[in-house]
Every structure is written in structure tokens, then in C-alpha cells.
Amino acid sequence: MHLLLLLASSVLPILSGIRSETVVSATRTGLSRVGVDSREGRYRPPLPMHVMGTRDTGIVHSAFGAQTTGLVHPGSRPKKAGFMGLTKKSREQKLESIKFLLYTNDTEAPLKIDVDRSLSAVDTKLDTKVLIHGWHGSPSNYKSIIAAYLARGNVNVIAVDWGSLSMNMDYSASKADTEVTGIRVAQLLDNLADKGLNLSRVNCVGHSLGGQTAGVVGDRVTKGVLGMITGEWENTEII
């Protein structure tokens, strides 16, 4: 227990650039190293990291009925980029297969947005939650979370649909495609930042492989630092 507390306390200063309310927990699986690019002052983990945020933990936890943990699971790190061996056309097809749905209190049905289309529908003055489902998941997994966020006040909720990649029966292939998906989400957030969105007001929430994807997003954004990354697992003992 003392070792776990020491590990967590040693990581907290590194993560100070995310949000002061962010906390980190550890299990016997342990924490892998994290890092900061001091030249840019932004969070750049060598491995995608799951960070538990106190403000949103209740909503995420109640929806999944699961534990939230601040650990890095090396086994879930893509062994190769999802673009390896692909032609330019195939790479573009993968990126374009990833869809985004915007939920707000001003609309009865979700709006389809893209990295360069319909971005004016996003109110850049509001907090923004980005939800990323896991392997064989879909945005429908987040119905209760979306409802809870919108009930709490005005907020942008963006559900990422990477089902065309996550539905692969080959888990390792979907795992590699977390890199592809993370790049696409980062493109969206960077474009929104150009329109006035403050990335420090963005919480990227992911379940299972979606949590790994959220770590990639945090690494790939270039227009600021994500306010929070929340990773959700079915249990805290990731093997």
C-alpha cells in the first residue's frame, strides 16, 4: 500500500498541467511512466494513461457500475499504428469512417458533425465532454451518461462512433486502430480550438479501448492541453 501511495504521489506533480482536481489511483498492476513535453508544456504520455477526475467520476461510475482507475495498462498499448501498410486512400477511408454526434440541451436529436463540417453547432464557450466507446461498443452505450451531463447544465457532449473499426473480431486490430481514432478526435478538437474552444474545458471520457484512445487524443492535440482524461474499466485489475 505504501508503494502504491508513493507511485501515485510521484505522478501527481507531472499531471499538474491537466487540472488541480485530477487525482490518480493505482492497483497492483502498477503505473507506467508518464511524461511532459516541457517545450510545449502539454501532457504527452509515452503510454495512454487513464486519469480519474473527481468532478465527473460519479456520472461515469454510476453509468457503468464499474471502478475507475488511474493506471496505464501496457498490454493495451497499440503494438503498431493502425496506418501501417495502408495506402493514402485507405488511410483517409479509415479516418473518414469515424463519426461524431453532438448532444446539447438546445437540440432534441443529436447533430452529426465532422472535423471540418457543422462545427458552428458547437458552442465553444461551454464545457465539452468527448465520449469514446470501447471494443464492440457504440455511442448508445453512453445514453445514461449523456442524459446525466445534460441534466446538470448546458454542455457540449460529443459521442465518438468508431464502430467501423472497433467491431473487428480481431482485438489486436481494433487495439491498433485506437491510434487512428485518437488522431481523428484530436483533429476535431484542434479545429474547434481554432474556433474558440478552450481545450482546458474538455474532458475526454473513454471506456476500455476507448480509454486508451482518450490517451492518444491527449497526446495528439496541438492547440492546448486537455482539461481531463477519464478512463473507465469493468474492474481495476487489468491483466
mmCIF file of C-alpha atoms in Angstrom:
data_model
loop_
_atom_site.group_PDB
_atom_site.id
_atom_site.type_symbol
_atom_site.label_atom_id
_atom_site.label_comp_id
_atom_site.label_asym_id
_atom_site.label_seq_id
_atom_site.Cartn_x
_atom_site.Cartn_y
_atom_site.Cartn_z
ATOM 1 C CA MET A 1 0.000 0.000 0.000
ATOM 2 C CA HIS A 2 2.824 2.394 0.843
ATOM 3 C CA LEU A 3 4.388 1.675 -2.542
ATOM 4 C CA LEU A 4 1.119 2.457 -4.344
ATOM 5 C CA LEU A 5 0.715 5.730 -2.485
ATOM 6 C CA LEU A 6 4.300 6.650 -3.326
ATOM 7 C CA LEU A 7 3.740 5.889 -7.003
ATOM 8 C CA ALA A 8 0.576 7.965 -7.107
ATOM 9 C CA SER A 9 2.145 10.900 -5.270
ATOM 10 C CA SER A 10 5.141 10.879 -7.609
ATOM 11 C CA VAL A 11 2.881 11.124 -10.657
ATOM 12 C CA LEU A 12 0.618 13.918 -9.397
ATOM 13 C CA PRO A 13 3.127 16.754 -9.957
ATOM 14 C CA ILE A 14 3.626 15.597 -13.550
ATOM 15 C CA LEU A 15 -0.098 15.805 -14.168
ATOM 16 C CA SER A 16 -0.473 19.253 -12.638
ATOM 17 C CA GLY A 17 -0.943 20.717 -16.099
ATOM 18 C CA ILE A 18 -4.250 18.894 -16.553
ATOM 19 C CA ARG A 19 -6.431 20.113 -13.673
ATOM 20 C CA SER A 20 -5.895 20.581 -9.978
ATOM 21 C CA GLU A 21 -8.916 18.398 -9.235
ATOM 22 C CA THR A 22 -7.459 15.452 -11.131
ATOM 23 C CA VAL A 23 -6.454 12.517 -8.926
ATOM 24 C CA VAL A 24 -4.627 9.304 -9.683
ATOM 25 C CA SER A 25 -5.133 5.862 -8.152
ATOM 26 C CA ALA A 26 -3.170 2.652 -8.638
ATOM 27 C CA THR A 27 -3.713 -1.090 -8.357
ATOM 28 C CA ARG A 28 -1.220 -3.903 -8.041
ATOM 29 C CA THR A 29 -0.859 -3.791 -11.819
ATOM 30 C CA GLY A 30 1.187 -0.640 -11.263
ATOM 31 C CA LEU A 31 1.726 2.648 -13.027
ATOM 32 C CA SER A 32 3.880 3.011 -16.100
ATOM 33 C CA ARG A 33 5.870 6.174 -16.638
ATOM 34 C CA VAL A 34 4.287 9.387 -17.867
ATOM 35 C CA GLY A 35 5.961 12.454 -19.258
ATOM 36 C CA VAL A 36 5.607 16.114 -20.106
ATOM 37 C CA ASP A 37 6.993 17.905 -23.139
ATOM 38 C CA SER A 38 8.446 20.884 -21.304
ATOM 39 C CA ARG A 39 8.961 22.832 -24.521
ATOM 40 C CA GLU A 40 5.253 22.874 -25.260
ATOM 41 C CA GLY A 41 4.017 22.480 -21.701
ATOM 42 C CA ARG A 42 1.422 19.907 -22.673
ATOM 43 C CA TYR A 43 0.640 16.430 -21.418
ATOM 44 C CA ARG A 44 2.415 13.821 -23.568
ATOM 45 C CA PRO A 45 2.222 10.313 -22.088
ATOM 46 C CA PRO A 46 4.557 7.700 -23.588
ATOM 47 C CA LEU A 47 1.634 5.346 -22.953
ATOM 48 C CA PRO A 48 -2.039 6.351 -22.952
ATOM 49 C CA MET A 49 -2.936 6.985 -19.335
ATOM 50 C CA HIS A 50 -6.222 6.633 -17.544
ATOM 51 C CA VAL A 51 -6.814 9.545 -15.198
ATOM 52 C CA MET A 52 -9.731 9.678 -12.796
ATOM 53 C CA GLY A 53 -11.288 13.114 -12.395
ATOM 54 C CA THR A 54 -13.277 13.830 -9.235
ATOM 55 C CA ARG A 55 -15.811 16.096 -10.925
ATOM 56 C CA ASP A 56 -17.088 13.567 -13.468
ATOM 57 C CA THR A 57 -16.322 10.285 -11.737
ATOM 58 C CA GLY A 58 -19.809 9.957 -10.227
ATOM 59 C CA ILE A 59 -21.547 10.209 -13.591
ATOM 60 C CA VAL A 60 -19.210 7.794 -15.341
ATOM 61 C CA HIS A 61 -19.094 5.350 -12.436
ATOM 62 C CA SER A 62 -22.860 5.181 -11.978
ATOM 63 C CA ALA A 63 -23.402 4.564 -15.681
ATOM 64 C CA PHE A 64 -21.044 1.616 -15.900
ATOM 65 C CA GLY A 65 -21.331 0.330 -12.334
ATOM 66 C CA ALA A 66 -17.591 -0.151 -12.505
ATOM 67 C CA GLN A 67 -14.387 1.062 -10.941
ATOM 68 C CA THR A 68 -12.449 3.987 -12.359
ATOM 69 C CA THR A 69 -8.687 3.688 -12.171
ATOM 70 C CA GLY A 70 -5.717 5.887 -12.910
ATOM 71 C CA LEU A 71 -3.373 3.303 -14.344
ATOM 72 C CA VAL A 72 -1.528 2.609 -17.543
ATOM 73 C CA HIS A 73 -2.025 -0.872 -18.949
ATOM 74 C CA PRO A 74 0.953 -1.595 -21.250
ATOM 75 C CA GLY A 75 -0.834 -4.611 -22.741
ATOM 76 C CA SER A 76 -3.438 -2.329 -24.288
ATOM 77 C CA ARG A 77 -0.930 -0.061 -25.996
ATOM 78 C CA PRO A 78 -1.165 -0.497 -29.778
ATOM 79 C CA LYS A 79 1.811 -2.574 -30.924
ATOM 80 C CA LYS A 80 1.714 -0.899 -34.311
ATOM 81 C CA ALA A 81 -0.025 2.118 -35.716
ATOM 82 C CA GLY A 82 -3.319 1.450 -37.430
ATOM 83 C CA PHE A 83 -1.981 3.153 -40.572
ATOM 84 C CA MET A 84 0.933 0.782 -41.198
ATOM 85 C CA GLY A 85 0.977 -0.688 -44.692
ATOM 86 C CA LEU A 86 -2.020 1.333 -45.884
ATOM 87 C CA THR A 87 -2.217 3.469 -48.993
ATOM 88 C CA LYS A 88 -3.085 7.151 -48.645
ATOM 89 C CA LYS A 89 -6.615 6.412 -49.852
ATOM 90 C CA SER A 90 -7.051 3.619 -47.302
ATOM 91 C CA ARG A 91 -5.777 5.872 -44.507
ATOM 92 C CA GLU A 92 -8.290 8.547 -45.466
ATOM 93 C CA GLN A 93 -11.084 5.966 -45.565
ATOM 94 C CA LYS A 94 -10.249 4.857 -42.034
ATOM 95 C CA LEU A 95 -10.245 8.416 -40.740
ATOM 96 C CA GLU A 96 -13.486 9.293 -42.516
ATOM 97 C CA SER A 97 -15.213 6.196 -41.116
ATOM 98 C CA ILE A 98 -15.077 7.749 -37.640
ATOM 99 C CA LYS A 99 -18.259 9.714 -36.907
ATOM 100 C CA PHE A 100 -19.223 12.312 -34.305
ATOM 101 C CA LEU A 101 -22.600 13.048 -32.717
ATOM 102 C CA LEU A 102 -23.207 16.303 -30.842
ATOM 103 C CA TYR A 103 -25.718 16.384 -27.981
ATOM 104 C CA THR A 104 -26.833 19.651 -26.359
ATOM 105 C CA ASN A 105 -29.797 20.946 -24.391
ATOM 106 C CA ASP A 106 -30.826 23.009 -27.416
ATOM 107 C CA THR A 107 -31.454 20.054 -29.727
ATOM 108 C CA GLU A 108 -33.942 17.201 -29.451
ATOM 109 C CA ALA A 109 -31.839 14.851 -31.562
ATOM 110 C CA PRO A 110 -28.056 14.574 -31.901
ATOM 111 C CA LEU A 111 -26.387 16.519 -34.682
ATOM 112 C CA LYS A 112 -23.832 14.922 -36.963
ATOM 113 C CA ILE A 113 -20.620 16.909 -37.066
ATOM 114 C CA ASP A 114 -17.236 16.242 -38.622
ATOM 115 C CA VAL A 115 -13.706 17.544 -38.268
ATOM 116 C CA ASP A 116 -14.411 20.236 -40.858
ATOM 117 C CA ARG A 117 -18.213 20.325 -41.085
ATOM 118 C CA SER A 118 -21.059 21.723 -38.941
ATOM 119 C CA LEU A 119 -18.634 22.886 -36.263
ATOM 120 C CA SER A 120 -20.674 26.066 -35.761
ATOM 121 C CA ALA A 121 -23.207 23.900 -33.912
ATOM 122 C CA VAL A 122 -20.693 23.530 -31.074
ATOM 123 C CA ASP A 123 -20.908 26.337 -28.514
ATOM 124 C CA THR A 124 -17.219 26.899 -27.835
ATOM 125 C CA LYS A 125 -17.979 28.837 -24.641
ATOM 126 C CA LEU A 126 -19.284 25.712 -22.883
ATOM 127 C CA ASP A 127 -17.568 22.777 -21.211
ATOM 128 C CA THR A 128 -17.207 19.872 -23.621
ATOM 129 C CA LYS A 129 -17.355 16.132 -22.901
ATOM 130 C CA VAL A 130 -15.994 13.716 -25.504
ATOM 131 C CA LEU A 131 -17.226 10.133 -25.066
ATOM 132 C CA ILE A 132 -15.366 7.224 -26.695
ATOM 133 C CA HIS A 133 -16.808 3.706 -26.543
ATOM 134 C CA GLY A 134 -14.738 0.550 -26.309
ATOM 135 C CA TRP A 135 -14.280 -2.626 -28.338
ATOM 136 C CA HIS A 136 -17.571 -3.713 -29.970
ATOM 137 C CA GLY A 137 -19.262 -0.713 -28.386
ATOM 138 C CA SER A 138 -21.292 2.164 -29.795
ATOM 139 C CA PRO A 139 -22.467 5.649 -28.752
ATOM 140 C CA SER A 140 -25.640 4.012 -27.414
ATOM 141 C CA ASN A 141 -23.513 2.749 -24.508
ATOM 142 C CA TYR A 142 -23.416 6.338 -23.283
ATOM 143 C CA LYS A 143 -27.132 7.156 -23.149
ATOM 144 C CA SER A 144 -27.216 7.454 -19.365
ATOM 145 C CA ILE A 145 -24.002 9.487 -19.248
ATOM 146 C CA ILE A 146 -25.242 11.880 -21.932
ATOM 147 C CA ALA A 147 -28.545 12.351 -20.102
ATOM 148 C CA ALA A 148 -26.748 12.969 -16.807
ATOM 149 C CA TYR A 149 -24.409 15.568 -18.279
ATOM 150 C CA LEU A 150 -27.233 17.448 -19.996
ATOM 151 C CA ALA A 151 -29.373 17.343 -16.864
ATOM 152 C CA ARG A 152 -26.574 19.025 -14.944
ATOM 153 C CA GLY A 153 -26.495 22.091 -17.193
ATOM 154 C CA ASN A 154 -25.510 23.468 -20.571
ATOM 155 C CA VAL A 155 -22.646 21.466 -22.002
ATOM 156 C CA ASN A 156 -21.445 20.036 -25.310
ATOM 157 C CA VAL A 157 -21.413 16.245 -25.364
ATOM 158 C CA ILE A 158 -19.652 14.721 -28.364
ATOM 159 C CA ALA A 159 -20.041 10.966 -28.809
ATOM 160 C CA VAL A 160 -17.370 9.345 -30.961
ATOM 161 C CA ASP A 161 -18.554 6.472 -33.149
ATOM 162 C CA TRP A 162 -15.599 4.361 -34.261
ATOM 163 C CA GLY A 163 -17.716 1.237 -34.619
ATOM 164 C CA SER A 164 -16.443 0.563 -38.130
ATOM 165 C CA LEU A 165 -13.045 -0.104 -36.533
ATOM 166 C CA SER A 166 -13.973 -1.350 -33.061
ATOM 167 C CA MET A 167 -16.316 -4.071 -34.352
ATOM 168 C CA ASN A 168 -13.374 -6.012 -35.772
ATOM 169 C CA MET A 169 -13.344 -9.559 -34.367
ATOM 170 C CA ASP A 170 -9.556 -9.275 -34.197
ATOM 171 C CA TYR A 171 -8.997 -7.432 -30.911
ATOM 172 C CA SER A 172 -5.401 -6.557 -31.817
ATOM 173 C CA ALA A 173 -6.612 -4.827 -34.995
ATOM 174 C CA SER A 174 -9.084 -2.695 -33.044
ATOM 175 C CA LYS A 175 -6.368 -2.012 -30.497
ATOM 176 C CA ALA A 176 -4.120 -0.667 -33.256
ATOM 177 C CA ASP A 177 -6.984 1.482 -34.516
ATOM 178 C CA THR A 178 -7.181 3.358 -31.215
ATOM 179 C CA GLU A 179 -4.283 5.358 -32.649
ATOM 180 C CA VAL A 180 -6.269 6.149 -35.796
ATOM 181 C CA THR A 181 -9.329 7.137 -33.782
ATOM 182 C CA GLY A 182 -7.328 9.257 -31.359
ATOM 183 C CA ILE A 183 -5.777 11.156 -34.251
ATOM 184 C CA ARG A 184 -9.222 11.873 -35.716
ATOM 185 C CA VAL A 185 -10.660 13.090 -32.417
ATOM 186 C CA ALA A 186 -7.614 15.303 -31.906
ATOM 187 C CA GLN A 187 -8.173 16.806 -35.361
ATOM 188 C CA LEU A 188 -11.745 17.646 -34.394
ATOM 189 C CA LEU A 189 -10.715 19.265 -31.115
ATOM 190 C CA ASP A 190 -7.908 21.247 -32.729
ATOM 191 C CA ASN A 191 -10.334 22.588 -35.339
ATOM 192 C CA LEU A 192 -12.789 23.529 -32.588
ATOM 193 C CA ALA A 193 -9.940 25.231 -30.723
ATOM 194 C CA ASP A 194 -9.346 27.351 -33.822
ATOM 195 C CA LYS A 195 -12.971 28.474 -33.467
ATOM 196 C CA GLY A 196 -12.562 29.422 -29.816
ATOM 197 C CA LEU A 197 -12.889 26.203 -27.806
ATOM 198 C CA ASN A 198 -10.612 26.163 -24.755
ATOM 199 C CA LEU A 199 -9.189 22.627 -24.564
ATOM 200 C CA SER A 200 -8.727 23.007 -20.812
ATOM 201 C CA ARG A 201 -12.539 22.776 -20.616
ATOM 202 C CA VAL A 202 -12.609 19.416 -22.412
ATOM 203 C CA ASN A 203 -12.964 16.083 -20.616
ATOM 204 C CA CYS A 204 -12.234 13.072 -22.822
ATOM 205 C CA VAL A 205 -14.033 10.020 -21.387
ATOM 206 C CA GLY A 206 -13.315 6.527 -22.666
ATOM 207 C CA HIS A 207 -14.344 3.006 -21.723
ATOM 208 C CA SER A 208 -11.877 0.120 -22.162
ATOM 209 C CA LEU A 209 -10.155 0.645 -25.541
ATOM 210 C CA GLY A 210 -11.909 3.999 -25.600
ATOM 211 C CA GLY A 211 -9.829 4.916 -22.558
ATOM 212 C CA GLN A 212 -6.671 4.073 -24.466
ATOM 213 C CA THR A 213 -7.978 6.185 -27.335
ATOM 214 C CA ALA A 214 -8.529 9.102 -24.951
ATOM 215 C CA GLY A 215 -4.851 8.897 -24.028
ATOM 216 C CA VAL A 216 -3.929 9.132 -27.702
ATOM 217 C CA VAL A 217 -6.178 12.198 -28.055
ATOM 218 C CA GLY A 218 -4.351 13.868 -25.163
ATOM 219 C CA ASP A 219 -1.060 13.176 -26.878
ATOM 220 C CA ARG A 220 -2.148 14.302 -30.345
ATOM 221 C CA VAL A 221 -3.928 17.621 -29.721
ATOM 222 C CA THR A 222 -1.730 20.559 -30.655
ATOM 223 C CA LYS A 223 -3.843 23.613 -29.743
ATOM 224 C CA GLY A 224 -3.743 23.253 -25.959
ATOM 225 C CA VAL A 225 -3.948 20.799 -23.069
ATOM 226 C CA LEU A 226 -6.994 18.633 -22.416
ATOM 227 C CA GLY A 227 -8.632 19.568 -19.142
ATOM 228 C CA MET A 228 -9.164 15.957 -18.135
ATOM 229 C CA ILE A 229 -8.928 12.373 -19.339
ATOM 230 C CA THR A 230 -11.236 9.833 -17.692
ATOM 231 C CA GLY A 231 -10.707 6.116 -18.294
ATOM 232 C CA GLU A 232 -13.308 3.554 -17.278
ATOM 233 C CA TRP A 233 -12.766 -0.180 -16.864
ATOM 234 C CA GLU A 234 -15.012 -3.029 -15.774
ATOM 235 C CA ASN A 235 -12.618 -3.638 -12.865
ATOM 236 C CA THR A 236 -9.373 -2.247 -11.512
ATOM 237 C CA GLU A 237 -7.309 -5.376 -12.053
ATOM 238 C CA ILE A 238 -6.319 -5.202 -15.706
ATOM 239 C CA ILE A 239 -4.443 -8.347 -16.698
#
